[in-house]
Structure formats: C-alpha cells, structure tokens
Amino acid sequence: MNSIKNVPARVLSRRPGHSLEAEREQFDKTQAISISKAINTQEAPVKEKHARRIILGTHHEKGAFTFWSYAIGLPLPSSSILSWKFCHVLHKVLRDGHPNVLHDCQRYRSNIREIGDLWGHLHDRYGQLVSVYTRLLLTKISFHLKHPQFPAGLEVTDEVLEKAAGTDVNNIFQLTVEMFDYMDCELKLSESVFRQLNTAIAVSQMSSGQCRLAPLIQVIQDCSHLYHYTVKLMFKLHACLPADTLQGHRDRFHEQFHSLRNFFRRASDMLYFKRLIQIPRLPEGPPNFLRASALAEHIKPVVVIPEGAPEDEEPEHLIEIGTGPPAGEPVVVADLFEQTFGPPDGSMKDDRDLQIENLKREVEMLRAELEKIKLEAQRYISQLKGQVDTLEAELEEQRKQKQKALVDNEQLRHELAQLRASQLQGERNQGLREEAEKKASATEARYNKLKEKHSELINTHAELLRKNADTAKQLTVTQQSQEEVARVKEQLAFQMEQVKRESELKLEEQSDQLEKFKRELEDKAGELVRVQEALSRTEQNGLELSSRLDALSEEKVVLSRALQQREADLLAAQRLVQEKEAALSQEQQCSSQERGELQGQLADKELQERELQQRLLDEQFAVLRSTAAEAERILQDAVGKLDDPLHMRCTSSPDYLISRAQAALDTVSALEKGHAQYLTSRSEASALVAALTQFSHLAADTIVNGSATSHLAPTDPADRLIDTCRECGAQALELMGQLQDQKAVQQAQPGLVRTPLQGILQLGQMLKPKSLDVRQEELGAMVDKEMAATSAAIEDAVRRIEDMMNQARHASSGVKLEVNERILNSCTDLMKAIRFLVTTSTSLQKEIVESGRGAATQQEFYAKNSRWTEGLISASKAVGWGATQLVESADKVVLHTGKYEELIVCSHEIAASTAQLVAASKVKANKHSPHLSRLQECSRTVNEMAANVVASTKSGQEQIEDRDTMDFSGLSLIKLKKQEMETQVRVLELEKTLEAERVRLGELRRQHYVLAGAVGTPSEEEPSQPPATPRAGTSKKPPLAQKPSVAPRQDHQLNRKGGIYPAQLVNY
C-alpha cells in the first residue's frame, strides 16, 4: 500500500471542500459571459436570455456587486451603441433584480451621469438617446430611494399607495409632482426613439430599429403604473384643495395623458411589440377630476407580458441559488481520485484517509466561520441601513423644521403688522383719552364754580345737588368705561362730548334760575320791608315771622348736612377715579413692556431675514460661479481644439460659421443685460446664468467651427481666423474668471467679447463662396428665365433628334440603321422624360413660392432665399447643358464622327443634373405635396431612360465593331514571344496613360470645385472668359445652357482614389 504524504493541488482543487470557491468562479465566469453578450457594439436588441442570467445573478448574490464590477470596465465612452445597451440592461436589472440593486446603483450615480453628459455633448444619434436614458435612470434611482414603499418595478396595491401618500396634503402634492417628473422622463425617452425612427425611415422589423425599440418595453411597464398612481393622487388632491389651486396640475396631467396615449397607440401598431407585450388602450379623454364620481369610471391599465419565450432562444441552465455543493460533485471527485490513486483499501486506513478526514473537518470549520461572517455582515449591513434610515429621517425632520420656520416667520411678520396697527390705534386712543381728561378737568372747574354759587343760594342748593349727583354719576360711568380703553375709546369720547353739552345746557339753565332767584329775592326783600313796616305796627306778625325764621334756620342746618354728605361722596368718587387711572397706567406699562418684547422679537426676525438674505446672495453667487466655471471648461475645451491634431480632419462651411457667430453675437446683449441686472440686484442671478450658459455654448461652437472652417480656407485668412478665435477664447475666458471672483464681478465687461466675434463674422463672410454674379432683386426674373431656357433647350434637342432620325433612315441601312434608330429612340424617350421633369419642377417651384412668400412678392421671396434660388438656377442650367451635349454626342455617333463613350458620359451627366434639380426643388417643398411625389417619379423615370440610352449604346457598339478572331496557329515560338512582349509594352503604356488621365481628371474636378464657389456662372459681363469653340460638324448650343458651377460641400473632404474624385451634390 502506497503512502502519499502530499496530495496534489489538482486533486485538492476538485475536492468538495473547495466547491464554494469553484461555484463562485463559475458564477463570475457565467456573469462575465452574459454581460459581454448582452452589452456589445452590435446594433441589435439585447437577448432576453442574457439579461435573465444577469438578473438571476443579482438574486444569487443579493445585490449588483458583480454586475458593476464588470460594467465599470466596459469602454462605454468609445461606442454609443454600447452605452445604449448598457442603459437597457441596467433598466431591466433595476426593475427585476434584487431589491439591494437599488442601493448598489446609488454608489455609481456619478458614473451614469458622466456617461450621459459625455454623449449629450456629442452629435451622435445613439448618443442623444443615451443622454435621455441616463436622466431617466437617475430619476428612477432617486425616486425609489426617497420612496422605498414603491419597488423598482412600480407594482404596489392601492392600500400601499394610500399609506405612502398619507393624510398630509403637502406630502400628496409633493408625491404627485415627483411622479409627474418621473413620467416626463419616460415619455421623453419614447419620443426621442420614435423621432429617430422617423428620421432614419426605420421599421420595427430591422435590427437597428429593434435595438432602439427594445428598451421601450420597460418604459411601457413603468408608464402604465405611473399613470394609474397619478390619477389616484389627483383625485385625492381635488378632494382636499380647491380646483383653482390645482389648475397647473391638471394642465400638466392632460399634456402627459395625450403624449402617453399617442405613445401606446404608436407602439401597439408596430409588429415588434405585438409578440413581446400586450399594450393597454387608454380612454379617449382624460378623467374629469372636478367630478369625484369619475374615479369609479377609471380603469387601471394592465400590461401583459406573454409567457412563451422567443423561438431563437435556446434553453439555458439556471443558476443554483443555494449555498450547498452540487449533488453530482462528490461522485466526480471520487471517480477522479480512484483513477489517479486506485481504489481505496477498506480494511485499513492510511495517511491519505487521515488527511482527507482532516481536510473535511477543516472545511466544516471554514463553512461554520463563513456562516458567522455572513451573519455578522448581514447584521452590520442592517445596522448601516438603520443608520441610513435614521439619517434620512433626521434630514426629513430638518426639512420639516425649515418649512415650519418659514411658516413661523410669515406668521410673525403678520403679527408684527397687526401689532404696528394696534400701536397706531393705541396712540390715537391715548390722544382721545388725554382730550377726554382735559374735558373732564374743565367740567370739574365748572362744577366748583357751581358749588360756590350753590353756597350763596341755599334755597336752590337742593336742586343743584340733585343735578350735581346726576353729573357725578355720569362722571363715574365715564371713568369706569376707561377700564376698557382698547375697545370703547371712541364711545368714551362721544360720552364726554355729550357730558360737555349737557353741562353747558345745565349751566345755562342754572344761570336762568339764578336770575329768577335774584328777582324773587328782590321781591322778597321788598316784601320784608313791607313786613318790617307791618311788624312795627303789629307784634303778632313779628312773632310769626320769628317762628318762621327759626324753621328756616333748622332747614338750613339740614341742607348743610346734606351738602357735606354730598361732598364726601364726591371725594370718594374722585378717589375711585384715581384708582382707575392708576390701573390704566399699569396696563399702559404692561402694554409698553409687551411692545418692547415684540420689538425685540422683531429685531431678531429682521436679523434672521438679513442672514437669510445674505445666504441667498451667497447661493446666487455660488450658482453664478459654478455656471461660470462650467462655461470656462467648455471654452477651454473649445480653445484646446485649435491646437488639437485630431481636429485637423474636421471641416465646416463659412455659412454655418456665420450663423454660429451671429447667434453668439446676439447672446452678448443678453449677457450684458443679465450682468447689469445682477449688479443692480445681487439676489437675482437667473438672467445672467441663463445668458452665460447660452453664450458659453454658442461661443465654444463658434470657436470650434472657426477652426474647422480654417482647414479649408487659404493660408492667410485661415491664420487670421485662428488668431481671431484665440482672441475670442481669451476674452471669454477672462470674462469667466472675473465672474467667478466676487470682487471682480463689478469690473467685468461682457461687451469686450463682441469685437472678436464680429471679427470672426467678417472673416466668415470673406470666406463665403461667391455665388451667381447677379443682384438679389434679379433672382426672381432669372429663375423664370433659366427654366424657360431649359425648356427651350429640351424642345430644341427633341427636334434635332427627330431630324437626325430622318437623316439616318435615308443615309444608312441594315444593322447601322437599326443601331441608330435604337439609340435615337432611347434619346428621344430620355428628352421627353426630362421635359416632363422640368414641367413638374416648375409647378413645384410655383407651389413653394405661393406657400412660403406670404404677403411678400415673388421677387422678394427669391431674394430672401437667395441660396436656394441660386441652386435652382444652377440645376436648371445643368439640365439644359446636359440635354444639348447629349444631342451633339448622338449626332456625332450617327455621323460616325464621335465615340460611343461620349454618349454614355452624357447620359450619366444628365442623370446627375436631374438629381441636382430634384434635390434643389425638394429642399423647401412640403413632403406631402403631390407635385413633389410626381417630381420624384419623374426623376426615377429619367434615370431609367438614361440607363436605356447607356444600354442601347453599348449593345449598338458591340454590334457594329468588328471583332477579329485571334489565330496564332501560324506563328513560331520566337514570334509569339516577341508579340507577347510587344503586347505587354502596349499594356504598360495604356496603363500609364490611364493613370495620367485619371490624375488629370481628378485635378480638373478639383479645379472645378474651387472655381464653382469663387467664380460662379459665366455671364455677359465677363468678356475675359471666351466661350469654347464648337467642333466642326456640331450644331450651336441653346442659349444659357452652359455647364453650371456646382459648389462643393464644405463639410466633406475630397476622396481621392486612383485619381478619381467623386462628384458631390449641393444641398441648398
């Protein structure tokens, strides 16, 4: 029995103890393969089986760690299709993956945002879709992290929705706004996809179209749930808030409803979606939220995914989620062990068995430790999640406190305004009270005078005491009413005025009574004299008078006692008035103390307002500084393009440069206005930020296009243009630096950027190719003239072909007659097709002018669209010149003085000229115009007729040319070798001649492209360019039917291959 001390590593690696490691390696390998197959650069939709494996992987590891570890290594910035398919797979993983995927994706938000920003700045069709898709994914992650009640698949019950919304109307309002934003991102992605499909004329059965349409399946699923939840929340809001407050919500919902309905309708009509998803149909009109019973009429849209898998998918092996080793693994390990070391001896145990048992025990221990580690990790994760939830709750509490502080601030402002109003009212009441006190003191002085008069007139004092008692009662009532000063001040003043009037009336009455009493006293004095005279005569009357006098004395004593009692009552009333005045002064002190406290609170609130105002100013400047920094980076990137060797291949046209420079110049005024507004009010920087953003993009675009335009310009203008672009970039960067410094903002001068931009605009106008040498006012007449000349040239060509056919019938016979008739008949058919095309083009031109000129005249419309008009004139001349050349070539072929190749070249030239005329007419035409459809049909007919001319020419050439049979039977070996060498020499000479002719053709076309933009069409005012002398035997060309000047496309480089430069059509 052999004893093995060291077990080979290849055996240990396959033992059951290492099954976890092997399973992890197999899982990583499977995930890597699925990710590489799902996310690639092929323009085809993501296969469902690869996406399903990735989703099962997230459930296997309870997160998206493996997915992101491979995803961040993908070259997403290098391919827009790769980025598009990455977004599609990430959307599916978010919807159907493990719930922890959402938290894992939160850590990679910056990567997703960078991919979107990168492709958003590039002019790439898939890149624009990637930019929209990344915004949707970021919005989705943020929404579900903020509202964990909603899973990433957005499928919850109505009870969960009610619980998430709660009873606070502010929470319902905010949740509705966030769902509207969520829906806007979904609809924007669908609209972008459909817009590109319409532009590219793609259908749903093509792989390119399916690659764009595949992510819309997840968009349809999200939109159906979001629509249902927004309807529920809108009805709930209308039950809590008035209808006028929710007018903006209703308008936004109606807009989203119509967009979603159009999206579902267009998607349901496509064959691609019919086998993958069942799309619900929305009602004809949106729900009526003003009627609460309309909620019962709402039907939840349900999206159904068919259970059957597509036919092209093969069955796959699902990943085992359990942690235990596979059942078949021990058998495989045992077989391998027996094959390597032989069957074990069951009678006794050797060292190998002991080592195996030890290893098994170690594996069990490691598994137990692994389980402990997993439990600790899960506990740690749960603790971290609890901390995150606590921090989120604290953050939400801080937000609520901030909102509450704002509400308290508004309430304190309102209370302060009320206190100021009450203070003014108190001051007015204090004045009234002082006036009332003055009136009371005057009344008291008058009362003292009355008291002195009462002491003199004892007989009438009783009456005065009663009246005095009434006055004292009224005074007491008046003083008691002062306890409610804040409420009845005006009533007190009215009562005091009434008391004053009554006192004056009583004083007048007492004066009248006093006069009356004086008269009565005088009467009594007279009577007394008479009585005394009578007393002396009679003592009896005297005794009676003395007894009466004693009675009056007693009455006087009684009255004096009553007067003293009344005076005591009056003193008590005065003490009561003093007590009330003391209470009133105490109340005034309390009110002044409260007023001081409120003023202190007001000062605190004003300090808080100043702090908030300063914070607002700092935030506004921070926004301005971040915007200026971003604008500076954009401008630095544009200036860096000036020295970038990779940018040398980029070209641009002067027309586009002029449009960009003019747009940048237009934003300078808005930038100056926003800067002035910001200097006036530092709390309002929105106008400056908006103008700065627009200016930075347009200025950078101008600099980049200026550099691209200089690549096709002559040396001196190109150098001036580059220097001007550098100056513009330096001025703009200096301005951005000043706007980032708070001290230098006021010294910033945005108007300095206008000078280099004007210089770029002038250089662009200098580099702009010269067009037709006519005034814009003459373009309208020239269009009709050229179209008429073209029609006349075609009519003349038809007549000449008929004449040539008649001459050929008389002058030739046999095969030559047959060939000539076939060629001339095909040329006649071609001329007829061209004539019909020119007629249709004229009708389309009239339709364009009538539909686009409005109130302007036809000449003004042509002058306004001069570039299009010049292109139309050039195309018309090209057609007429091609028809003339075709007739001359056919005449030469019939007379046997020309070559068949000339006729073939003329046919190709006519096809190109008619294509140019169709392109020039199609630019401004309505795509649904019947004249445009007929024009395109005529263009196809002309191409077919030109092909017939080429075919008949080649067949006729083959029939007429004699082909000598090559008989080398009589030649010896030396002669054959000699003729072979001569033939090789001839072949080399012909190849050299062919190469030279190709180079010459390329140079001719290059010079033609250069002269086409600078010189334009020859006219009668250019005598220095004499017309070409026609060859002998050719007829005269029709007027104004010269070779047109076709301007080259400035955004493409000439492609030289073998000395041949392909022709380019001009887009006017």
PDB file of C-alpha atoms in Angstrom, residues 30-215:
ATOM      1  CA  THR A  30     -21.178  32.980 -16.248  1.00  0.00           C
ATOM      2  CA  GLN A  31     -21.930  36.584 -15.318  1.00  0.00           C
ATOM      3  CA  ALA A  32     -18.970  37.897 -17.344  1.00  0.00           C
ATOM      4  CA  ILE A  33     -20.083  35.942 -20.418  1.00  0.00           C
ATOM      5  CA  SER A  34     -23.703  37.094 -20.074  1.00  0.00           C
ATOM      6  CA  ILE A  35     -22.681  40.744 -19.620  1.00  0.00           C
ATOM      7  CA  SER A  36     -20.311  40.652 -22.608  1.00  0.00           C
ATOM      8  CA  LYS A  37     -23.001  39.062 -24.791  1.00  0.00           C
ATOM      9  CA  ALA A  38     -25.757  41.394 -23.625  1.00  0.00           C
ATOM     10  CA  ILE A  39     -23.727  44.630 -23.808  1.00  0.00           C
ATOM     11  CA  ASN A  40     -21.831  44.811 -27.097  1.00  0.00           C
ATOM     12  CA  THR A  41     -21.426  47.112 -30.087  1.00  0.00           C
ATOM     13  CA  GLN A  42     -23.752  45.169 -32.408  1.00  0.00           C
ATOM     14  CA  GLU A  43     -26.788  47.194 -33.471  1.00  0.00           C
ATOM     15  CA  ALA A  44     -29.280  44.563 -32.346  1.00  0.00           C
ATOM     16  CA  PRO A  45     -31.592  44.258 -29.330  1.00  0.00           C
ATOM     17  CA  VAL A  46     -30.388  42.655 -26.087  1.00  0.00           C
ATOM     18  CA  LYS A  47     -31.278  38.979 -25.986  1.00  0.00           C
ATOM     19  CA  GLU A  48     -33.648  38.064 -23.198  1.00  0.00           C
ATOM     20  CA  LYS A  49     -31.679  35.020 -22.032  1.00  0.00           C
ATOM     21  CA  HIS A  50     -28.533  37.047 -21.320  1.00  0.00           C
ATOM     22  CA  ALA A  51     -30.472  39.703 -19.427  1.00  0.00           C
ATOM     23  CA  ARG A  52     -32.301  36.979 -17.466  1.00  0.00           C
ATOM     24  CA  ARG A  53     -28.976  35.422 -16.403  1.00  0.00           C
ATOM     25  CA  ILE A  54     -27.731  38.797 -15.161  1.00  0.00           C
ATOM     26  CA  ILE A  55     -30.962  39.340 -13.200  1.00  0.00           C
ATOM     27  CA  LEU A  56     -30.742  35.850 -11.649  1.00  0.00           C
ATOM     28  CA  GLY A  57     -27.149  36.661 -10.710  1.00  0.00           C
ATOM     29  CA  THR A  58     -28.317  39.672  -8.697  1.00  0.00           C
ATOM     30  CA  HIS A  59     -30.739  37.425  -6.794  1.00  0.00           C
ATOM     31  CA  HIS A  60     -27.980  34.859  -6.281  1.00  0.00           C
ATOM     32  CA  GLU A  61     -25.573  37.312  -4.636  1.00  0.00           C
ATOM     33  CA  LYS A  62     -28.359  39.588  -3.268  1.00  0.00           C
ATOM     34  CA  GLY A  63     -27.007  42.670  -4.974  1.00  0.00           C
ATOM     35  CA  ALA A  64     -25.349  44.029  -8.109  1.00  0.00           C
ATOM     36  CA  PHE A  65     -21.699  43.973  -6.993  1.00  0.00           C
ATOM     37  CA  THR A  66     -20.597  41.524  -9.706  1.00  0.00           C
ATOM     38  CA  PHE A  67     -22.580  43.352 -12.387  1.00  0.00           C
ATOM     39  CA  TRP A  68     -20.993  46.707 -11.576  1.00  0.00           C
ATOM     40  CA  SER A  69     -17.513  45.196 -11.209  1.00  0.00           C
ATOM     41  CA  TYR A  70     -17.727  44.157 -14.884  1.00  0.00           C
ATOM     42  CA  ALA A  71     -19.818  47.127 -16.089  1.00  0.00           C
ATOM     43  CA  ILE A  72     -17.361  49.816 -14.971  1.00  0.00           C
ATOM     44  CA  GLY A  73     -14.676  48.126 -17.080  1.00  0.00           C
ATOM     45  CA  LEU A  74     -16.690  48.424 -20.316  1.00  0.00           C
ATOM     46  CA  PRO A  75     -15.448  51.057 -22.829  1.00  0.00           C
ATOM     47  CA  LEU A  76     -18.720  52.982 -22.725  1.00  0.00           C
ATOM     48  CA  PRO A  77     -17.250  56.344 -23.941  1.00  0.00           C
ATOM     49  CA  SER A  78     -15.975  54.671 -27.117  1.00  0.00           C
ATOM     50  CA  SER A  79     -19.329  53.454 -28.512  1.00  0.00           C
ATOM     51  CA  SER A  80     -22.772  54.998 -28.254  1.00  0.00           C
ATOM     52  CA  ILE A  81     -24.459  51.658 -29.085  1.00  0.00           C
ATOM     53  CA  LEU A  82     -22.540  50.032 -26.209  1.00  0.00           C
ATOM     54  CA  SER A  83     -23.732  52.773 -23.832  1.00  0.00           C
ATOM     55  CA  TRP A  84     -27.336  52.420 -25.104  1.00  0.00           C
ATOM     56  CA  LYS A  85     -27.389  48.671 -24.459  1.00  0.00           C
ATOM     57  CA  PHE A  86     -25.761  49.201 -21.036  1.00  0.00           C
ATOM     58  CA  CYS A  87     -28.613  51.560 -20.081  1.00  0.00           C
ATOM     59  CA  HIS A  88     -31.141  48.985 -21.330  1.00  0.00           C
ATOM     60  CA  VAL A  89     -29.609  46.172 -19.236  1.00  0.00           C
ATOM     61  CA  LEU A  90     -29.338  48.454 -16.172  1.00  0.00           C
ATOM     62  CA  HIS A  91     -33.032  49.367 -16.538  1.00  0.00           C
ATOM     63  CA  LYS A  92     -34.001  45.677 -16.609  1.00  0.00           C
ATOM     64  CA  VAL A  93     -31.754  44.932 -13.604  1.00  0.00           C
ATOM     65  CA  LEU A  94     -33.329  47.801 -11.630  1.00  0.00           C
ATOM     66  CA  ARG A  95     -36.851  46.606 -12.420  1.00  0.00           C
ATOM     67  CA  ASP A  96     -36.483  42.831 -11.994  1.00  0.00           C
ATOM     68  CA  GLY A  97     -33.279  42.426  -9.965  1.00  0.00           C
ATOM     69  CA  HIS A  98     -32.800  42.016  -6.220  1.00  0.00           C
ATOM     70  CA  PRO A  99     -34.030  44.962  -4.062  1.00  0.00           C
ATOM     71  CA  ASN A 100     -30.452  45.655  -2.945  1.00  0.00           C
ATOM     72  CA  VAL A 101     -29.567  46.514  -6.557  1.00  0.00           C
ATOM     73  CA  LEU A 102     -31.061  49.967  -5.998  1.00  0.00           C
ATOM     74  CA  HIS A 103     -28.589  50.770  -3.193  1.00  0.00           C
ATOM     75  CA  ASP A 104     -25.664  49.371  -5.195  1.00  0.00           C
ATOM     76  CA  CYS A 105     -26.586  51.567  -8.171  1.00  0.00           C
ATOM     77  CA  GLN A 106     -26.756  54.621  -5.891  1.00  0.00           C
ATOM     78  CA  ARG A 107     -22.976  54.359  -5.396  1.00  0.00           C
ATOM     79  CA  TYR A 108     -22.424  54.578  -9.166  1.00  0.00           C
ATOM     80  CA  ARG A 109     -24.672  57.576  -9.880  1.00  0.00           C
ATOM     81  CA  SER A 110     -21.666  59.654 -10.873  1.00  0.00           C
ATOM     82  CA  ASN A 111     -20.620  57.071 -13.492  1.00  0.00           C
ATOM     83  CA  ILE A 112     -24.111  57.042 -15.010  1.00  0.00           C
ATOM     84  CA  ARG A 113     -24.257  60.858 -15.024  1.00  0.00           C
ATOM     85  CA  GLU A 114     -20.809  61.127 -16.679  1.00  0.00           C
ATOM     86  CA  ILE A 115     -21.834  58.764 -19.493  1.00  0.00           C
ATOM     87  CA  GLY A 116     -24.988  60.808 -20.122  1.00  0.00           C
ATOM     88  CA  ASP A 117     -23.135  64.147 -20.081  1.00  0.00           C
ATOM     89  CA  LEU A 118     -20.441  62.793 -22.424  1.00  0.00           C
ATOM     90  CA  TRP A 119     -22.850  61.594 -25.084  1.00  0.00           C
ATOM     91  CA  GLY A 120     -25.143  64.595 -24.585  1.00  0.00           C
ATOM     92  CA  HIS A 121     -22.403  66.939 -25.821  1.00  0.00           C
ATOM     93  CA  LEU A 122     -21.674  64.851 -28.938  1.00  0.00           C
ATOM     94  CA  HIS A 123     -23.724  64.922 -32.135  1.00  0.00           C
ATOM     95  CA  ASP A 124     -24.422  61.207 -32.268  1.00  0.00           C
ATOM     96  CA  ARG A 125     -27.837  59.657 -32.863  1.00  0.00           C
ATOM     97  CA  TYR A 126     -27.452  56.958 -30.218  1.00  0.00           C
ATOM     98  CA  GLY A 127     -25.548  59.432 -28.039  1.00  0.00           C
ATOM     99  CA  GLN A 128     -28.574  61.709 -27.748  1.00  0.00           C
ATOM    100  CA  LEU A 129     -30.702  58.695 -26.741  1.00  0.00           C
ATOM    101  CA  VAL A 130     -28.090  57.676 -24.141  1.00  0.00           C
ATOM    102  CA  SER A 131     -28.214  61.188 -22.630  1.00  0.00           C
ATOM    103  CA  VAL A 132     -32.018  60.992 -22.259  1.00  0.00           C
ATOM    104  CA  TYR A 133     -31.859  57.398 -20.956  1.00  0.00           C
ATOM    105  CA  THR A 134     -29.301  58.229 -18.230  1.00  0.00           C
ATOM    106  CA  ARG A 135     -31.512  61.069 -16.961  1.00  0.00           C
ATOM    107  CA  LEU A 136     -34.396  58.591 -16.727  1.00  0.00           C
ATOM    108  CA  LEU A 137     -32.265  56.078 -14.781  1.00  0.00           C
ATOM    109  CA  LEU A 138     -31.018  58.757 -12.344  1.00  0.00           C
ATOM    110  CA  THR A 139     -34.596  59.946 -11.775  1.00  0.00           C
ATOM    111  CA  LYS A 140     -35.737  56.357 -11.211  1.00  0.00           C
ATOM    112  CA  ILE A 141     -32.986  55.661  -8.650  1.00  0.00           C
ATOM    113  CA  SER A 142     -33.657  58.909  -6.766  1.00  0.00           C
ATOM    114  CA  PHE A 143     -37.444  58.349  -6.674  1.00  0.00           C
ATOM    115  CA  HIS A 144     -37.275  54.786  -5.325  1.00  0.00           C
ATOM    116  CA  LEU A 145     -34.605  55.636  -2.748  1.00  0.00           C
ATOM    117  CA  LYS A 146     -36.744  58.542  -1.486  1.00  0.00           C
ATOM    118  CA  HIS A 147     -39.930  56.425  -1.503  1.00  0.00           C
ATOM    119  CA  PRO A 148     -38.926  52.870  -0.517  1.00  0.00           C
ATOM    120  CA  GLN A 149     -42.606  51.889  -0.390  1.00  0.00           C
ATOM    121  CA  PHE A 150     -42.529  51.756  -4.205  1.00  0.00           C
ATOM    122  CA  PRO A 151     -40.352  48.915  -5.559  1.00  0.00           C
ATOM    123  CA  ALA A 152     -38.311  49.472  -8.703  1.00  0.00           C
ATOM    124  CA  GLY A 153     -40.973  47.587 -10.660  1.00  0.00           C
ATOM    125  CA  LEU A 154     -43.587  50.185  -9.514  1.00  0.00           C
ATOM    126  CA  GLU A 155     -46.152  47.496  -8.724  1.00  0.00           C
ATOM    127  CA  VAL A 156     -47.960  48.230  -5.431  1.00  0.00           C
ATOM    128  CA  THR A 157     -51.543  47.927  -4.225  1.00  0.00           C
ATOM    129  CA  ASP A 158     -53.882  50.848  -3.675  1.00  0.00           C
ATOM    130  CA  GLU A 159     -53.516  50.400   0.109  1.00  0.00           C
ATOM    131  CA  VAL A 160     -49.741  50.852  -0.123  1.00  0.00           C
ATOM    132  CA  LEU A 161     -50.274  53.913  -2.321  1.00  0.00           C
ATOM    133  CA  GLU A 162     -52.674  55.402   0.256  1.00  0.00           C
ATOM    134  CA  LYS A 163     -50.178  54.704   3.026  1.00  0.00           C
ATOM    135  CA  ALA A 164     -47.293  56.258   1.076  1.00  0.00           C
ATOM    136  CA  ALA A 165     -49.338  59.386   0.289  1.00  0.00           C
ATOM    137  CA  GLY A 166     -50.543  59.775   3.873  1.00  0.00           C
ATOM    138  CA  THR A 167     -53.068  62.353   5.031  1.00  0.00           C
ATOM    139  CA  ASP A 168     -50.887  65.477   4.787  1.00  0.00           C
ATOM    140  CA  VAL A 169     -51.897  67.383   1.654  1.00  0.00           C
ATOM    141  CA  ASN A 170     -48.337  68.738   1.285  1.00  0.00           C
ATOM    142  CA  ASN A 171     -46.936  65.191   1.041  1.00  0.00           C
ATOM    143  CA  ILE A 172     -49.600  64.242  -1.522  1.00  0.00           C
ATOM    144  CA  PHE A 173     -48.830  67.387  -3.512  1.00  0.00           C
ATOM    145  CA  GLN A 174     -45.071  66.688  -3.498  1.00  0.00           C
ATOM    146  CA  LEU A 175     -45.505  63.000  -4.385  1.00  0.00           C
ATOM    147  CA  THR A 176     -47.705  63.963  -7.347  1.00  0.00           C
ATOM    148  CA  VAL A 177     -45.099  66.424  -8.645  1.00  0.00           C
ATOM    149  CA  GLU A 178     -42.351  63.794  -8.379  1.00  0.00           C
ATOM    150  CA  MET A 179     -44.456  61.253 -10.290  1.00  0.00           C
ATOM    151  CA  PHE A 180     -45.096  63.877 -12.979  1.00  0.00           C
ATOM    152  CA  ASP A 181     -41.323  64.393 -13.306  1.00  0.00           C
ATOM    153  CA  TYR A 182     -40.849  60.602 -13.441  1.00  0.00           C
ATOM    154  CA  MET A 183     -43.453  60.320 -16.211  1.00  0.00           C
ATOM    155  CA  ASP A 184     -41.863  63.201 -18.169  1.00  0.00           C
ATOM    156  CA  CYS A 185     -38.518  61.358 -18.286  1.00  0.00           C
ATOM    157  CA  GLU A 186     -40.221  58.153 -19.527  1.00  0.00           C
ATOM    158  CA  LEU A 187     -42.181  59.973 -22.250  1.00  0.00           C
ATOM    159  CA  LYS A 188     -39.160  61.989 -23.362  1.00  0.00           C
ATOM    160  CA  LEU A 189     -37.214  58.775 -23.989  1.00  0.00           C
ATOM    161  CA  SER A 190     -40.063  57.300 -26.059  1.00  0.00           C
ATOM    162  CA  GLU A 191     -40.428  60.500 -28.089  1.00  0.00           C
ATOM    163  CA  SER A 192     -36.673  60.601 -28.785  1.00  0.00           C
ATOM    164  CA  VAL A 193     -36.693  56.983 -30.004  1.00  0.00           C
ATOM    165  CA  PHE A 194     -39.696  57.489 -32.296  1.00  0.00           C
ATOM    166  CA  ARG A 195     -38.245  60.740 -33.631  1.00  0.00           C
ATOM    167  CA  GLN A 196     -35.059  58.952 -34.700  1.00  0.00           C
ATOM    168  CA  LEU A 197     -37.025  56.110 -36.260  1.00  0.00           C
ATOM    169  CA  ASN A 198     -38.999  58.611 -38.353  1.00  0.00           C
ATOM    170  CA  THR A 199     -35.815  60.405 -39.395  1.00  0.00           C
ATOM    171  CA  ALA A 200     -33.961  57.250 -40.346  1.00  0.00           C
ATOM    172  CA  ILE A 201     -37.043  55.707 -42.062  1.00  0.00           C
ATOM    173  CA  ALA A 202     -36.503  52.573 -39.969  1.00  0.00           C
ATOM    174  CA  VAL A 203     -39.100  49.890 -39.363  1.00  0.00           C
ATOM    175  CA  SER A 204     -39.635  47.661 -36.358  1.00  0.00           C
ATOM    176  CA  GLN A 205     -38.506  44.518 -38.190  1.00  0.00           C
ATOM    177  CA  MET A 206     -34.970  45.816 -38.821  1.00  0.00           C
ATOM    178  CA  SER A 207     -32.250  45.101 -36.280  1.00  0.00           C
ATOM    179  CA  SER A 208     -31.357  48.798 -35.985  1.00  0.00           C
ATOM    180  CA  GLY A 209     -34.975  49.697 -35.259  1.00  0.00           C
ATOM    181  CA  GLN A 210     -35.373  46.854 -32.759  1.00  0.00           C
ATOM    182  CA  CYS A 211     -32.198  47.950 -30.973  1.00  0.00           C
ATOM    183  CA  ARG A 212     -33.821  51.335 -30.325  1.00  0.00           C
ATOM    184  CA  LEU A 213     -37.306  49.956 -29.597  1.00  0.00           C
ATOM    185  CA  ALA A 214     -36.320  47.212 -27.113  1.00  0.00           C
ATOM    186  CA  PRO A 215     -35.980  49.500 -24.007  1.00  0.00           C
TER     187      PRO A 215
END
